[in-house]
Short mmCIF file of N, CA and C in Angstrom, two decimals:
data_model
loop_
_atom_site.label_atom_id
_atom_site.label_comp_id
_atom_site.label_asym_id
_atom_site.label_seq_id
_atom_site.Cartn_x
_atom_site.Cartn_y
_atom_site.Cartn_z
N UNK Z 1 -192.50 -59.10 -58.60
CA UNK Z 1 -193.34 -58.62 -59.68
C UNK Z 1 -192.93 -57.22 -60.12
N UNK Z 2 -192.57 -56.70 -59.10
CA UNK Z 2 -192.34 -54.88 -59.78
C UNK Z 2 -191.09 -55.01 -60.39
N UNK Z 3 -189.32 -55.86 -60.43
CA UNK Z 3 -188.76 -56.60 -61.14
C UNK Z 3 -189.55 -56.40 -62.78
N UNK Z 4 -190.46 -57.51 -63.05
CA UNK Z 4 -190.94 -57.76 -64.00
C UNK Z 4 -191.44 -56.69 -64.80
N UNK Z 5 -192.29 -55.76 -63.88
CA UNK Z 5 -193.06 -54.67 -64.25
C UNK Z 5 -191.82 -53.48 -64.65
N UNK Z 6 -190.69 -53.55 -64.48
CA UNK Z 6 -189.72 -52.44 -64.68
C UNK Z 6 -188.83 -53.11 -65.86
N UNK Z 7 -189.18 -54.46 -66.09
CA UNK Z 7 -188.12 -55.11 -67.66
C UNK Z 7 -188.91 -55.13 -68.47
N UNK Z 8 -190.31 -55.09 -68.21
CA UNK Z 8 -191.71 -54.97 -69.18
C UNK Z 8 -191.66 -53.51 -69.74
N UNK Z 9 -191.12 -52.41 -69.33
CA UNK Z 9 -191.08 -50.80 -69.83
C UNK Z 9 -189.59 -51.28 -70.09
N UNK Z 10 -188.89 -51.46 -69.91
CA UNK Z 10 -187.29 -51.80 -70.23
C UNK Z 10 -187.70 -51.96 -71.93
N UNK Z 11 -188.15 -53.34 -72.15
CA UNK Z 11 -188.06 -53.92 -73.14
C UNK Z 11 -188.60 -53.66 -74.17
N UNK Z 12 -189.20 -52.66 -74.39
CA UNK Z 12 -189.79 -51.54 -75.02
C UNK Z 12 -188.60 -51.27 -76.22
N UNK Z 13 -187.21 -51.38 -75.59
CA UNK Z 13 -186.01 -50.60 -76.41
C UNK Z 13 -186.42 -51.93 -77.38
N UNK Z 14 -185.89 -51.55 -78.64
CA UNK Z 14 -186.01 -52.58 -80.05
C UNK Z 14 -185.17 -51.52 -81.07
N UNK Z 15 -184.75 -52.94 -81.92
CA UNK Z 15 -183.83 -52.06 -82.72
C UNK Z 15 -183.99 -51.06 -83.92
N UNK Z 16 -183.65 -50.11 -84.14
CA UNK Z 16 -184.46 -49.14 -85.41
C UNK Z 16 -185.08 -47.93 -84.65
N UNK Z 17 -184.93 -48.42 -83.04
CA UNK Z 17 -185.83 -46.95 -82.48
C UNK Z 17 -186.98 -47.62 -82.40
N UNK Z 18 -187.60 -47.95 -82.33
CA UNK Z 18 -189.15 -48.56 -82.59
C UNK Z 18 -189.40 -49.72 -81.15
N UNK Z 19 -190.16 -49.21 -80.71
CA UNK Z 19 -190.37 -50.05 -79.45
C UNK Z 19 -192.13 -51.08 -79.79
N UNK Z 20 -192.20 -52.12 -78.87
CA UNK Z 20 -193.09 -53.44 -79.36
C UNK Z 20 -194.62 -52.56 -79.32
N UNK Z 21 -194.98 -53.32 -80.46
CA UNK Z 21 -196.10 -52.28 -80.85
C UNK Z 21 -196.07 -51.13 -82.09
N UNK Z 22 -194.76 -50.72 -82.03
CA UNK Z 22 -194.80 -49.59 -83.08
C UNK Z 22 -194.94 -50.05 -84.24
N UNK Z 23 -195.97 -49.28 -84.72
CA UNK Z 23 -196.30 -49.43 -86.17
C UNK Z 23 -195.25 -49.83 -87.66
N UNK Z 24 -194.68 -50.51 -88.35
CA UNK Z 24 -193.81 -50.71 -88.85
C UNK Z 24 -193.75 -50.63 -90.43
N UNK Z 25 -193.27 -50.87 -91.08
CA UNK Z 25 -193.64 -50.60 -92.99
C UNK Z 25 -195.00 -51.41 -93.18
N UNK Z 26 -194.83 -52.35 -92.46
CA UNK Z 26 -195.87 -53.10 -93.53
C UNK Z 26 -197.28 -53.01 -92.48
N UNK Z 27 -197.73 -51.80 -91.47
CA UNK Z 27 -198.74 -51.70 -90.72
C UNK Z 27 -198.93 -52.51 -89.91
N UNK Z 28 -198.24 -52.90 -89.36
CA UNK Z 28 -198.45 -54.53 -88.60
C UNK Z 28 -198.80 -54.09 -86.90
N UNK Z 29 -199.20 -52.44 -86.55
CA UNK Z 29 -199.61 -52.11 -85.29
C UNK Z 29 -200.23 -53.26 -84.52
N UNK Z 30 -201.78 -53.64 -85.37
CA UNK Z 30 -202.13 -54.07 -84.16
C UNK Z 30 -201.93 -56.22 -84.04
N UNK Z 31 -200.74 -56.19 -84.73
CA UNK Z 31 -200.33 -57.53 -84.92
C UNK Z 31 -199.12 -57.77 -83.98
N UNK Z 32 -198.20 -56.43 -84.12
CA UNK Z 32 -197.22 -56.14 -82.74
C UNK Z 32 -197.74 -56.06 -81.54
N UNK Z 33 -199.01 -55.89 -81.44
CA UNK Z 33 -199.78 -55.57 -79.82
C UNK Z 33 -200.26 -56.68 -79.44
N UNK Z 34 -200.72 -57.82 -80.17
CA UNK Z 34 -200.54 -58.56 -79.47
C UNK Z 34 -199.16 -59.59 -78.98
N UNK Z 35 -198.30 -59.84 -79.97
CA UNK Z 35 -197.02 -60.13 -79.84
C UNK Z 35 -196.81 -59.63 -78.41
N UNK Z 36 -196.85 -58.90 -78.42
CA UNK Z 36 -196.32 -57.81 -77.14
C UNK Z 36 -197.05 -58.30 -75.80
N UNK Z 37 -198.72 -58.40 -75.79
CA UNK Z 37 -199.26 -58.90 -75.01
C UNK Z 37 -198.96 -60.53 -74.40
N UNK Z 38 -198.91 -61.24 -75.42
CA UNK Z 38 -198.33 -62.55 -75.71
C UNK Z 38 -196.91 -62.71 -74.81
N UNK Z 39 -196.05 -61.79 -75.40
CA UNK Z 39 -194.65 -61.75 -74.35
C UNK Z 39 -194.60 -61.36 -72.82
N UNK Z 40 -195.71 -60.73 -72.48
CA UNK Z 40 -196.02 -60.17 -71.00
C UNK Z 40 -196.27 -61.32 -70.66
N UNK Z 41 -197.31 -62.20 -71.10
CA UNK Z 41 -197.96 -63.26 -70.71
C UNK Z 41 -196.60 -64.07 -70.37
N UNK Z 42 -196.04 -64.86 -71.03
CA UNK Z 42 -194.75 -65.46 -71.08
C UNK Z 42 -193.98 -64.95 -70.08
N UNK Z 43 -193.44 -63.65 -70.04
CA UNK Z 43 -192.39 -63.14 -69.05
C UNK Z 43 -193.01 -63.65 -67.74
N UNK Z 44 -194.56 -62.77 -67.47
CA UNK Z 44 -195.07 -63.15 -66.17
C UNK Z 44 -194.88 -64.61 -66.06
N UNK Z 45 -195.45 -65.51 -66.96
CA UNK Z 45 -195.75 -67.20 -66.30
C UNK Z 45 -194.37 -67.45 -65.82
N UNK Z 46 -193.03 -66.93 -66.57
CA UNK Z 46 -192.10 -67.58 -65.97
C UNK Z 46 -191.42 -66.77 -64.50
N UNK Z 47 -192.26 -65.66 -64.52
CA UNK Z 47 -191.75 -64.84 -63.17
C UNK Z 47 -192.07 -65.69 -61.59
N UNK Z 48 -193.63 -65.81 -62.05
CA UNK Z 48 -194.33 -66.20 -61.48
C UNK Z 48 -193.95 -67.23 -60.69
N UNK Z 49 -193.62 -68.65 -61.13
CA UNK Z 49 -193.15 -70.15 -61.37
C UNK Z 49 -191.23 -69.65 -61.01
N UNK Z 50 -190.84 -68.60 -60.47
CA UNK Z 50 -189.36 -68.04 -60.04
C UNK Z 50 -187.99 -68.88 -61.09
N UNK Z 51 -188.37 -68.57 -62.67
CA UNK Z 51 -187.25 -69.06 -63.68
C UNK Z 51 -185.86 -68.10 -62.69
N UNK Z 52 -185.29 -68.51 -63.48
CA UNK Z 52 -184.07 -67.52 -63.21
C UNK Z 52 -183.06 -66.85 -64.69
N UNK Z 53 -183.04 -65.87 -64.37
CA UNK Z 53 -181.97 -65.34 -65.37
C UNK Z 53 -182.96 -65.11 -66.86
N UNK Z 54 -183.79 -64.40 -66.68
CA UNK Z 54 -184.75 -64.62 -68.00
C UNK Z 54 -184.11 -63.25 -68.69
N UNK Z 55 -183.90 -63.96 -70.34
CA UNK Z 55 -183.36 -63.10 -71.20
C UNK Z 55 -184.72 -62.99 -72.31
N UNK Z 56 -184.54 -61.40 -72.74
CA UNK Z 56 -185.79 -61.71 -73.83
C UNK Z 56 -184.32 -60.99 -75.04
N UNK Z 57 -184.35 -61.85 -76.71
CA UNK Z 57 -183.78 -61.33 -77.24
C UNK Z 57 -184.88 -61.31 -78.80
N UNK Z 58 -184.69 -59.85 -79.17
CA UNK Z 58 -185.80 -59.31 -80.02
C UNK Z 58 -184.65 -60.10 -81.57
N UNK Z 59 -186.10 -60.85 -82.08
CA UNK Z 59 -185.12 -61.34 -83.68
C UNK Z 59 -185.84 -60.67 -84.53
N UNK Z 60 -186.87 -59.68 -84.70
CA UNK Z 60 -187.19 -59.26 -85.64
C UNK Z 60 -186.56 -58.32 -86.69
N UNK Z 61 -186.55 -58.75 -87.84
CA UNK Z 61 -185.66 -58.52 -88.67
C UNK Z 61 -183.87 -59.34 -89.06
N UNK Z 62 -184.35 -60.53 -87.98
CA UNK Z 62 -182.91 -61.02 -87.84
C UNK Z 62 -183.16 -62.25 -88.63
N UNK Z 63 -184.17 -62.77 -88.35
CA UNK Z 63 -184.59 -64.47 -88.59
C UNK Z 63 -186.33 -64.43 -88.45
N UNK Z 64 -186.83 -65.20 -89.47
CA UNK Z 64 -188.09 -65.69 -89.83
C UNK Z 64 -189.07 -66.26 -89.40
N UNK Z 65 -187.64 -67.05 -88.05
CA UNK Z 65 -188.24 -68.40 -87.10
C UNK Z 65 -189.51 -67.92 -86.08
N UNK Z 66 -189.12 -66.43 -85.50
CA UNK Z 66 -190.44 -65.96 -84.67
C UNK Z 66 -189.64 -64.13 -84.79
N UNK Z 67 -190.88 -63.57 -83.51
CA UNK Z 67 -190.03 -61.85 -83.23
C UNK Z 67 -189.24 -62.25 -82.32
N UNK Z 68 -189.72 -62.78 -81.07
CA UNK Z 68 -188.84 -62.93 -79.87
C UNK Z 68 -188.37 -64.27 -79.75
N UNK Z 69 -187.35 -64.39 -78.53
CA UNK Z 69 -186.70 -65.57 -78.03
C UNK Z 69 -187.22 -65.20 -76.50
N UNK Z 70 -186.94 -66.20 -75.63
CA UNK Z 70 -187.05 -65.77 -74.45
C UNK Z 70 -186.33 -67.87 -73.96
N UNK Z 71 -184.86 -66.86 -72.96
CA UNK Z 71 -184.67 -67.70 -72.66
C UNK Z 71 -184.28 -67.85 -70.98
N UNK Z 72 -184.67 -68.94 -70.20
CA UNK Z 72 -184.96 -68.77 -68.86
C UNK Z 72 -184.20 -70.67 -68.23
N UNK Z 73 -183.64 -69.81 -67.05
CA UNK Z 73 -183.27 -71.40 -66.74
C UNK Z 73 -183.94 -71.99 -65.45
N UNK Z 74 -184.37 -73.22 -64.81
CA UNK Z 74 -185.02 -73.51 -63.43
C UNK Z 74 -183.48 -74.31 -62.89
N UNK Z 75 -183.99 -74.78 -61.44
CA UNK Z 75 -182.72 -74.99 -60.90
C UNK Z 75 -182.68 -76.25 -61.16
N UNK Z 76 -183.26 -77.15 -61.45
CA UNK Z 76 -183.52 -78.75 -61.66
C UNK Z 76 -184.24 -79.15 -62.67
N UNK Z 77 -184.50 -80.18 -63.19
CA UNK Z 77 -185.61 -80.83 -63.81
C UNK Z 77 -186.74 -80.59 -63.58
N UNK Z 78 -187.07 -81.16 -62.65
CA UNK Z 78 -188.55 -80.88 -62.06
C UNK Z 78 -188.69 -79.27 -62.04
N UNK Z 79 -187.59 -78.18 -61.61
CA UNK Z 79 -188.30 -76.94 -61.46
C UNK Z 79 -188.06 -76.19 -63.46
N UNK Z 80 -187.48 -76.86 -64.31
CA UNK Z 80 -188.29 -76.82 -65.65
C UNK Z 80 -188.78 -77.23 -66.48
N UNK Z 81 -189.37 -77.92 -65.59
CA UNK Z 81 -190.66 -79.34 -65.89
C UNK Z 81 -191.84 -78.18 -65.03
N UNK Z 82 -191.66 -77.76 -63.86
CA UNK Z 82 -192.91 -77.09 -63.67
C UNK Z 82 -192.94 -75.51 -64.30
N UNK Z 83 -191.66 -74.98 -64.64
CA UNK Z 83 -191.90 -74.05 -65.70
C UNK Z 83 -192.68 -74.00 -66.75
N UNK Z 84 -192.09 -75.20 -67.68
CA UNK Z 84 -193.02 -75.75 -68.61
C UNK Z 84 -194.79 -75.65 -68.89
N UNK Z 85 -194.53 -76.50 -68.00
CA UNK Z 85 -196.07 -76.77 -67.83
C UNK Z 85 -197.31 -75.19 -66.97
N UNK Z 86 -196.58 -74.83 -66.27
CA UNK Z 86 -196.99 -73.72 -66.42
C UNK Z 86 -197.56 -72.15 -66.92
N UNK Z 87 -196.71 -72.27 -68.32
CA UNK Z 87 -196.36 -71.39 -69.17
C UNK Z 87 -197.08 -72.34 -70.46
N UNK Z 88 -197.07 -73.85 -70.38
CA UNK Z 88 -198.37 -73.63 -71.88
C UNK Z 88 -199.63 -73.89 -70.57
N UNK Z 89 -200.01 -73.69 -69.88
CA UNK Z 89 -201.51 -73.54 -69.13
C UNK Z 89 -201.71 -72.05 -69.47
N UNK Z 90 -200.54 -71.13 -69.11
CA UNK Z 90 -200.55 -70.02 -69.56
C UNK Z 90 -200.74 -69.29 -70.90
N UNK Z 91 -200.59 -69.91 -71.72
CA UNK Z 91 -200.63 -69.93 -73.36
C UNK Z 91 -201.39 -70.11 -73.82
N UNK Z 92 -202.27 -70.99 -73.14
CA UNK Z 92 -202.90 -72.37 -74.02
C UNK Z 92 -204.32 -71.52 -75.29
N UNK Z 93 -204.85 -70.08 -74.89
CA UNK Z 93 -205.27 -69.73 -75.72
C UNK Z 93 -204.97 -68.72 -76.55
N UNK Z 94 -203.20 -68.68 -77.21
CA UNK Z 94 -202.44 -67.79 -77.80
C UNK Z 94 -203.27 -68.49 -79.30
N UNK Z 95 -203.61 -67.82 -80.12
CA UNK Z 95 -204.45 -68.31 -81.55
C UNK Z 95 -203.43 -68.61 -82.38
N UNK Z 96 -202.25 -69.18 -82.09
CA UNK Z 96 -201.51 -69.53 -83.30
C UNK Z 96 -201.64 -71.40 -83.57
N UNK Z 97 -202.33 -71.89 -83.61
CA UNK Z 97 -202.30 -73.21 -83.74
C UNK Z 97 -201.76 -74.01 -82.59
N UNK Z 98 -201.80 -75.23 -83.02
CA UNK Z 98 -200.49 -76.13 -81.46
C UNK Z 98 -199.27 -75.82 -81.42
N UNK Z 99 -199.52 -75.32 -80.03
CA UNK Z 99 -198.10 -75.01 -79.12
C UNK Z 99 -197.07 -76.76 -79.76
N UNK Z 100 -195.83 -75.89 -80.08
CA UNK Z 100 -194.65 -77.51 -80.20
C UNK Z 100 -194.45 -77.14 -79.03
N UNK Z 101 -194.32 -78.34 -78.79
CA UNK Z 101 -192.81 -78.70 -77.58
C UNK Z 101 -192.03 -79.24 -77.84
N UNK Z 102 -190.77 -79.56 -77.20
CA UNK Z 102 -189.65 -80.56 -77.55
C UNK Z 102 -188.69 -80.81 -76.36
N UNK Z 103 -188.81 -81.55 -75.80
CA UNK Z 103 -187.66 -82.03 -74.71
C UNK Z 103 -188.23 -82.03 -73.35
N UNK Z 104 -189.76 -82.25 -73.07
CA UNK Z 104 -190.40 -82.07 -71.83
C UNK Z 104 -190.31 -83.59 -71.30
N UNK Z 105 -189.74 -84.50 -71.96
CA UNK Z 105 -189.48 -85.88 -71.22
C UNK Z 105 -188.14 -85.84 -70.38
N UNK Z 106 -187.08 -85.22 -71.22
CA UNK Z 106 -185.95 -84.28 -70.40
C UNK Z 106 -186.04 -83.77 -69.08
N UNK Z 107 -186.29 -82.33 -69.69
CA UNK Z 107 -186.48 -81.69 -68.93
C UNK Z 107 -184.97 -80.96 -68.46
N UNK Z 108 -184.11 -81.05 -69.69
CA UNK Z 108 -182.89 -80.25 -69.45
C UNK Z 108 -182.56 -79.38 -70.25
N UNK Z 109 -183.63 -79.85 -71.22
CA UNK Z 109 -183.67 -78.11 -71.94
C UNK Z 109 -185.36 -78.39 -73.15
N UNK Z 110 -186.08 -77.99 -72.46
CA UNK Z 110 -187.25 -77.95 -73.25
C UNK Z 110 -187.34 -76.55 -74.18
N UNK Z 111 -187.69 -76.58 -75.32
CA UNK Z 111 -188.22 -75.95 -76.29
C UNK Z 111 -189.94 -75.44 -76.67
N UNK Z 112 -190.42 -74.09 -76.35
CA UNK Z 112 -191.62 -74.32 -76.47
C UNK Z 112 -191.99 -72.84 -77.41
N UNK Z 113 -192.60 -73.78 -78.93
CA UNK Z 113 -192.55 -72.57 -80.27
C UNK Z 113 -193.73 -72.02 -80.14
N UNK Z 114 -194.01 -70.91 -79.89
CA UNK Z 114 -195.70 -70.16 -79.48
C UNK Z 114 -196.09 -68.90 -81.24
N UNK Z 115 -194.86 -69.59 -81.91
CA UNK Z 115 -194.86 -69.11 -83.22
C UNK Z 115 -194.28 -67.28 -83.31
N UNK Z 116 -194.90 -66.79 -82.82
CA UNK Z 116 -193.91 -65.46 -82.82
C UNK Z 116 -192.98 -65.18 -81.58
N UNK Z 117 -193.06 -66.00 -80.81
CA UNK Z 117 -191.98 -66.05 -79.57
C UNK Z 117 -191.91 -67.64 -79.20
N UNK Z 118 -190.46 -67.84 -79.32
CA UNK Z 118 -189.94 -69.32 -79.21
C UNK Z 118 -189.33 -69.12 -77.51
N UNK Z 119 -189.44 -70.02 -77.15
CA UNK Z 119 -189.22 -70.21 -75.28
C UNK Z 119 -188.18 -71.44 -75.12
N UNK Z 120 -187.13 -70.92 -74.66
CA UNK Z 120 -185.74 -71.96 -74.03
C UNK Z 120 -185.72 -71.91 -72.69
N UNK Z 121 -185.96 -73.13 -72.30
CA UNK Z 121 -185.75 -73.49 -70.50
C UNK Z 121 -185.20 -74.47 -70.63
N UNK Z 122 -183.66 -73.97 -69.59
CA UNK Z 122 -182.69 -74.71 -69.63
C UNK Z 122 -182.15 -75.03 -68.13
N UNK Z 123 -181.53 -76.48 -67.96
CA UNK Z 123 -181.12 -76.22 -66.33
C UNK Z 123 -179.63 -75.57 -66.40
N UNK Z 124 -179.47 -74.72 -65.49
CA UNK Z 124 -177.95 -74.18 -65.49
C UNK Z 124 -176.93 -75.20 -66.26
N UNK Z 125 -176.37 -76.23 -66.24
CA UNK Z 125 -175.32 -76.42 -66.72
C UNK Z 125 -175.58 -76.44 -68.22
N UNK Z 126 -177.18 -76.91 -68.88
CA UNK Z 126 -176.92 -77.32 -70.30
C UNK Z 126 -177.65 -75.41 -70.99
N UNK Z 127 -177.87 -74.56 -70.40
CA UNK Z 127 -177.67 -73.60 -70.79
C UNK Z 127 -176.32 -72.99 -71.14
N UNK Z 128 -175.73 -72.79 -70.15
CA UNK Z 128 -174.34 -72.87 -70.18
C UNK Z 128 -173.30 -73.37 -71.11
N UNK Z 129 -173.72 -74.66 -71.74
CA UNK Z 129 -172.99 -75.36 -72.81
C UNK Z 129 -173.40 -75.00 -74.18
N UNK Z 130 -174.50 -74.71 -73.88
CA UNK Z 130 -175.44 -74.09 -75.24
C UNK Z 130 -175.38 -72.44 -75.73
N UNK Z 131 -175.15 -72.26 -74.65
CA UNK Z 131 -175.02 -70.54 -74.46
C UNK Z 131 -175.75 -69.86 -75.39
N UNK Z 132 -177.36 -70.11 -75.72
CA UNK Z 132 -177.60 -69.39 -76.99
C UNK Z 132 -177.44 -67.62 -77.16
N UNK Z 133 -177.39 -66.98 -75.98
CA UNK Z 133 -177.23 -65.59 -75.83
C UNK Z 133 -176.34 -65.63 -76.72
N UNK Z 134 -175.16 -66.17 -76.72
CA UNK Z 134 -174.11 -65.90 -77.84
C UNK Z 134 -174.50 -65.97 -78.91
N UNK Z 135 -175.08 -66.90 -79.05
CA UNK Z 135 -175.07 -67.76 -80.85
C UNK Z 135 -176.20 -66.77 -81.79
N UNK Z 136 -176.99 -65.67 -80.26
CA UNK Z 136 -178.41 -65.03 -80.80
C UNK Z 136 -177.81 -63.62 -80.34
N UNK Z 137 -176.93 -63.61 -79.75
CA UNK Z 137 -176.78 -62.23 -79.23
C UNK Z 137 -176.74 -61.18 -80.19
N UNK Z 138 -176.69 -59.98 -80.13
CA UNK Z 138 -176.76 -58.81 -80.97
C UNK Z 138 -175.62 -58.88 -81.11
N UNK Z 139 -175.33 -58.35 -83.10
CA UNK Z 139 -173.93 -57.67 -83.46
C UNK Z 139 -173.54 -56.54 -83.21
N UNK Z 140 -172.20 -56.20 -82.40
CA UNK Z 140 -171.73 -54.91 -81.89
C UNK Z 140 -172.59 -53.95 -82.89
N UNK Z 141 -172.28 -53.78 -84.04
CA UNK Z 141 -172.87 -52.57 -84.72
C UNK Z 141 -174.49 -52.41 -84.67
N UNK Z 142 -175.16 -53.04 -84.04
CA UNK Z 142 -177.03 -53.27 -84.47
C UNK Z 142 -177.19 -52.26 -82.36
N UNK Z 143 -178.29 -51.86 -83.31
CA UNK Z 143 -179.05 -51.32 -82.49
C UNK Z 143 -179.98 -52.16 -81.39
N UNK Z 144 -180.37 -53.19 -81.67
CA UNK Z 144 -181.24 -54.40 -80.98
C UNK Z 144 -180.52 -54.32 -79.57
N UNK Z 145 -181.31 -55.03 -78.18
CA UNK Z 145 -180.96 -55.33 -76.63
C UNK Z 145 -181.03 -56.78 -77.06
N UNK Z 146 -180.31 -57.16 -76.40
CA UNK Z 146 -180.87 -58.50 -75.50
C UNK Z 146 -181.33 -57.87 -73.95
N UNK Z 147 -182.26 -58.28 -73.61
CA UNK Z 147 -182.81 -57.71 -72.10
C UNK Z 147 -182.68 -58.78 -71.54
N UNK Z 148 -181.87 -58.41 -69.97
CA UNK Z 148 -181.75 -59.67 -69.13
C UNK Z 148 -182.61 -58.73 -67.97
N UNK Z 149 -183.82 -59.42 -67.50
CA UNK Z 149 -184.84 -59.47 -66.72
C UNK Z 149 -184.00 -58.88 -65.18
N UNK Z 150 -184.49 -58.18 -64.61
CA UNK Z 150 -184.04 -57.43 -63.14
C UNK Z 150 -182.55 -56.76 -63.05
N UNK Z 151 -182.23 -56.71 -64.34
CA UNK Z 151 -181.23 -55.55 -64.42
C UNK Z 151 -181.33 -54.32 -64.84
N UNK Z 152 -180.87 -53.23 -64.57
CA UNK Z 152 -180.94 -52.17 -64.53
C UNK Z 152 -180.33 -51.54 -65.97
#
């Protein structure tokens, strides 16, 4: 947990200088605070439930689709099948309408859209093939992190 509690002040960095929460052109303070709260929630459920390798990558300003990504892998099926299910028990009263899912019959790479933060749980190999860190990663010139969870 203290891990978590030290990528939770980590992840603060965002691109523009402006860390989650900060007030932005269009006043959106206390619309970022919960976002923000929302992503604690998320980070913890998957800390909790021992994901591995959890990346949070900030899209705001990048893409429309949500602010955050957050992507996390279990070691098997079943352990992100119980990710899953863990994390919408955890959710379940985020006020954005119904949670999607997509691929929880799988269970080799489920999708779960919480509308301003989209959630990838993947088992090691089909992360790996998918590699979205790349495909989402930051452009050398941008200010944005990708934060990978218990690194320094």
């Amino acid at each position: 947990m203290n891990n978590l509690k030290k990528s939770l002040k980590t992840s603060k960095i965002q691109q523009s200088g402006k860390g989650i929460g900060a007030q932005d052109n269009a006043g959106n303070a206390g619309s970022d605070l919960i976002v923000e709260n929302n992503l604690k929630r998320v980070l913890t459920s998957l800390d909790d439930t021992k994901a591995e390798n959890i990346v949070t990558i900030d899209l705001r300003g990048r893409s429309p689709l949500a602010d955050y990504m957050v992507i996390a892998s279990g070691g098997s099926q079943r352990h992100v099948s119980a990710l899953a299910d863990h994390l919408l028990y955890a959710v379940k009263d985020f006020n954005n309408g119904p949670t999607k899912v997509e691929g929880l019959s799988e269970c080799d790479w489920v999708l779960i859209d919480l509308g301003d933060i989209i959630v990838h749980l993947f088992r090691p190999e089909t992360r790996e093939f998918y590699n979205l860190e790349k495909m989402w990663g930051q452009p050398e010139n941008d200010d944005a992190v990708a934060l990978r969870i218990g690194e320094n």
